[in-house]
Amino acid sequence: MKALEVKNLKVIFPIEGGIVRAVEGIDIEIEQGQCAAIVGESGCGKSVTSLAVMKLLSTPPAIMRVDKLELGGVDIKELSDKQMQKVRGKDVSMVFQDALTALNPVMTVGKQIDEIFLAHGNLNFETAGEEGEKKRFNRKKEAKRRTIEALKLVGISDAEMRYKAYPHQLSGGMRQRVLIAMAFACNPNLIIADEPTTALDVTIQAQVLDILKDLQKKQNTSLMLITHDLSIVMNMADEIYVMYSGKIVERAKTRDLFVRPLHPYTMGLLGAIARLDDERGRFVQIPSSLPCPFRKPTGCYFHPRCQYATDKCRQEMPVLEQPEGGRYVRCWRYKEIEYAKK
Amino acid sequence: MKASYVIKRILLTIFIFFVVVTLCFFIPRIGVTDPASRYYPPQSATMTDEEYEIIKELTRKQYGLDGTTFEQYIRYMGQLFQGDLGTSYQSGSPSVIDCIAECLPWTLVLSVTNLLISLVIGVIIGTMAAWKRGRWQDKALLNASTFTTALPSFFIALLLSFYLGFEWEIFPAYTDQNMVSGFDWSWQAISTVMYNAALPIFSMAIGGIVSYGQSTRNSVIAVSGDEFILTAKAKGLSNNKVIYGHTLRNAMLPIVTQFGMNISGLIGGSVVIEKIFNWNGMGTLFLTANGNNDYPLMMGIMIFMSAFALVANLLTDFVYSLLDPRVTLGERR
Amino acid sequence: MKDILRKTGKFLLHVLQGIGGFFKKLWKHKQGRVGLIIVAILAVCAIFAPLIAPYDPYDVTQRAEKGLSPSWQHLLGTSITTGQDIFSMLIYGARSSLSIGVITGITIAVLGSLLGIAAGYLGGWVDTIIMRIVDVLLVIPTLPLVIVMTNVLGTSYVVIVIVFAAFGWTGLARVIRSQVILIKNANYVKAAEIMGASRWYVMWRHILPAVSNLLIMSTALTSAGIMVAEAGLSFLGLGNPEAISWGKMLADAQSSGAMLFGHWWSILAPGVGIFLAVYSFMRIGLAMEEILNPRMRKGSNMLKVFKHLNNTYLDEVFASMDEGSKLSGEYISSGAAQPPASGEKDESAGS
């Protein structure tokens, strides 16, 4: 069973004097228990994709079109917002980038996790609670018990005390753990983590990633990891989608991608990673920056920054080719480039 | 909330009060007239000059005007400490406290009702406008807010009293003075008060409603752009939970500040309106005192208003720090 | 000598250019233009009042019968107490309102910015003293205090301006102070200090330009506020008794029984005068706020944007993204019932 299947997702934002093409037809498939990473520069449409999958993107202002949008085999394309409320938090949940802004500043973190159990845990509470008036009281108590359990699960010490803490009273790493506890609370099928460690120090990053990975393996959850940092997906992801300016330019199993990147953009990204065994004098840069989202170049969007670009690249958008099983690349010249590199 | 903050804040309040009292003591004194010369003109032939001097001195003593200014100041502070604000020049020499006690409830009837109406209706309207951002409801509120801010409340009051009071005779354009003297807490007396208070309250509330509406609208829009609202939605909370539990809860914080500021201006904010409708409140009392050069009364009223404002500010800060855990007392502003 | 002249000339030119640019921006802004036009009309009325007004309201010999209704001789009738021409009084009234509003507004801007910058940048005991003064002034009720001051000092224009300025600077000073503290801690100012820039240099070079826009904006808004306060004061009969002002006209109309006689014009005319003056200054102030701070921009242009989007156009856009330009899939809608967040959020959502 696939935890997530998206076919041909397109999102645009009309603005004054033009249209921002944020996402231009991308396909994502995540098998149950697997971790897929979407990698790309800031502004390439990663976050919009994640919000669109959760159906959290408000339309308007966004306009969205999709062929297929299934969560765990269930079509959520037609679900109304009310029906989506039962799905969000329970079947799919999200870890946001900056935990300080993603948590309500005037509510204790415990209460914020409680809300999920209270919103989704109805059936499970039936047995725990007693009849009549006491039920509501017990529901809250039960939610608190589970929250503390969830906090312990993400490695927060003295969870009972932290339950009463406000977000600003916690450290950055602690806050991110709270967000992760929140996402795993109802044991969902799929968790979308949008740059979960970008706001953290490198040492804390590793801890948080470990927790994320542990929990994912333990609970057999699928993970959609969104990041701009290829180095953190190396140990996390099973499959990597490289996104550029609203399109998937390369998709491969993690090992394949690192060993043998096909798209020049992926090569550039890999060149920018620092390694311990680095013998190059300096990092390889990708020149220039992402094209303006409402005035994209003709042809391949990457051609102004690509050292291999030819006339064909400048005129025609390449198609997503499948050179071998489970690998996709959107480049006219990937074969020649690979040959040239050898 | 730490105890040291609370103590610091209270000490600061006491210090400010001290400065305010000093200012209120010295400013009107620049133009003070001798109450003795006012009530016992020298032409009076019925008494000798010595008798006259004695009476003058006694009168000064009664009004606390004997001795040097510094002595008067020390004495005034001592009296104030015992809760005595001095004696008014009004006929019958009532104490300032009594004058204030008589007028204060009438002002509060106006200003408290006005504040509550403004708050409740304003918040509802503002939230609705935020929902319809950019549509006509929102634009109407925006235009109304610039419009009514530019319309002084006394002009609104004049228009209302002209049309609703004189032309169409729906509400009384002048306050019925019997309302004050014959007030006995009967249902009928209360309804008479509300009937008379309708126009003054309405003319103040128009501006208040729009002002609360506009700030609520801005606050709600700002908060709904915050990321934690997205988190709340991603948790699968129902719309009501998101709106009431997260959006409005956070959007109300600036409104609390505004409300606190309005409370501190509760007594001194209706001077002109009271004059237009001949309403027997603190404003009228102050204007009368000003007209009579009744400086003990003027001083007393200003000190009382300032004390009220100080206590209101203090309470607002306490309440705010309870509502927003990020703020420790005294750090707001 | 020549050098100094050239430098001052250059400086003046710079300032003029700045002001010109400011008006240009304001003119481009729809609301700002409305404000500018009304202010210009009022200013012309105030400056050329003797030429525009049909009668001289100060001249006792030009008084007509008392309490006349509007006619061609007296466009807005005559006042009930004195028989002065109300239309002429209206035009003359612009003088006191505008002059007090603008002069006080500028005085407050100077006072408030100096004290605010001093408090924010110097900090320490200067900050403590200034902020304590602000605390005290904020607590004392303004209108009673102003009434007492005018009672004591008299009601000439100078006194009124001084009194309003003395008690009106607190709000601006606080805003500027917090702004200055923000700038002071900015890295570019710290860098300047590390490189040996003096305090005065930093204030003049970095802090003043940063708060100057804020200053222009708040001057317009405080001027508007002062005009309301001045009208209130003269309505209470505590303004300059010799001058003709809109507030006093209102008070006279009310006390002489204009309402009883149904003379609505004698109430409406000065009221509209006050409204126009205050409204135009507020418009300019708010327009400035929007120009300086696009995030404040009220309402979104989304509706306007959507108007030119029809379904065929959208279909074309979406089809162009598909392989082979065949339109596939279907539109879906999502998002909860929440007010739309501010516009920039949407555009930066791709990060």
PDB file of C-alpha atoms in Angstrom, chain B residues 20 60 99 123 204 222 224 302 310 330:
ATOM      1  CA  VAL B  20       1.322  63.748  39.800  1.00  0.00           C
ATOM      2  CA  ARG B  60      -7.723  80.944  54.430  1.00  0.00           C
ATOM      3  CA  CYS B  99     -18.424  66.605  45.377  1.00  0.00           C
ATOM      4  CA  VAL B 123     -14.888  43.090  18.519  1.00  0.00           C
ATOM      5  CA  MET B 204     -19.431  58.379  22.290  1.00  0.00           C
ATOM      6  CA  ALA B 222      -2.123  39.576  11.732  1.00  0.00           C
ATOM      7  CA  SER B 224      -4.245  34.401  11.229  1.00  0.00           C
ATOM      8  CA  MET B 302      -7.296  65.820  38.664  1.00  0.00           C
ATOM      9  CA  LEU B 310      -2.762  54.630  37.688  1.00  0.00           C
ATOM     10  CA  GLY B 330       6.489  45.820  33.343  1.00  0.00           C
TER      11      GLY B 330
END
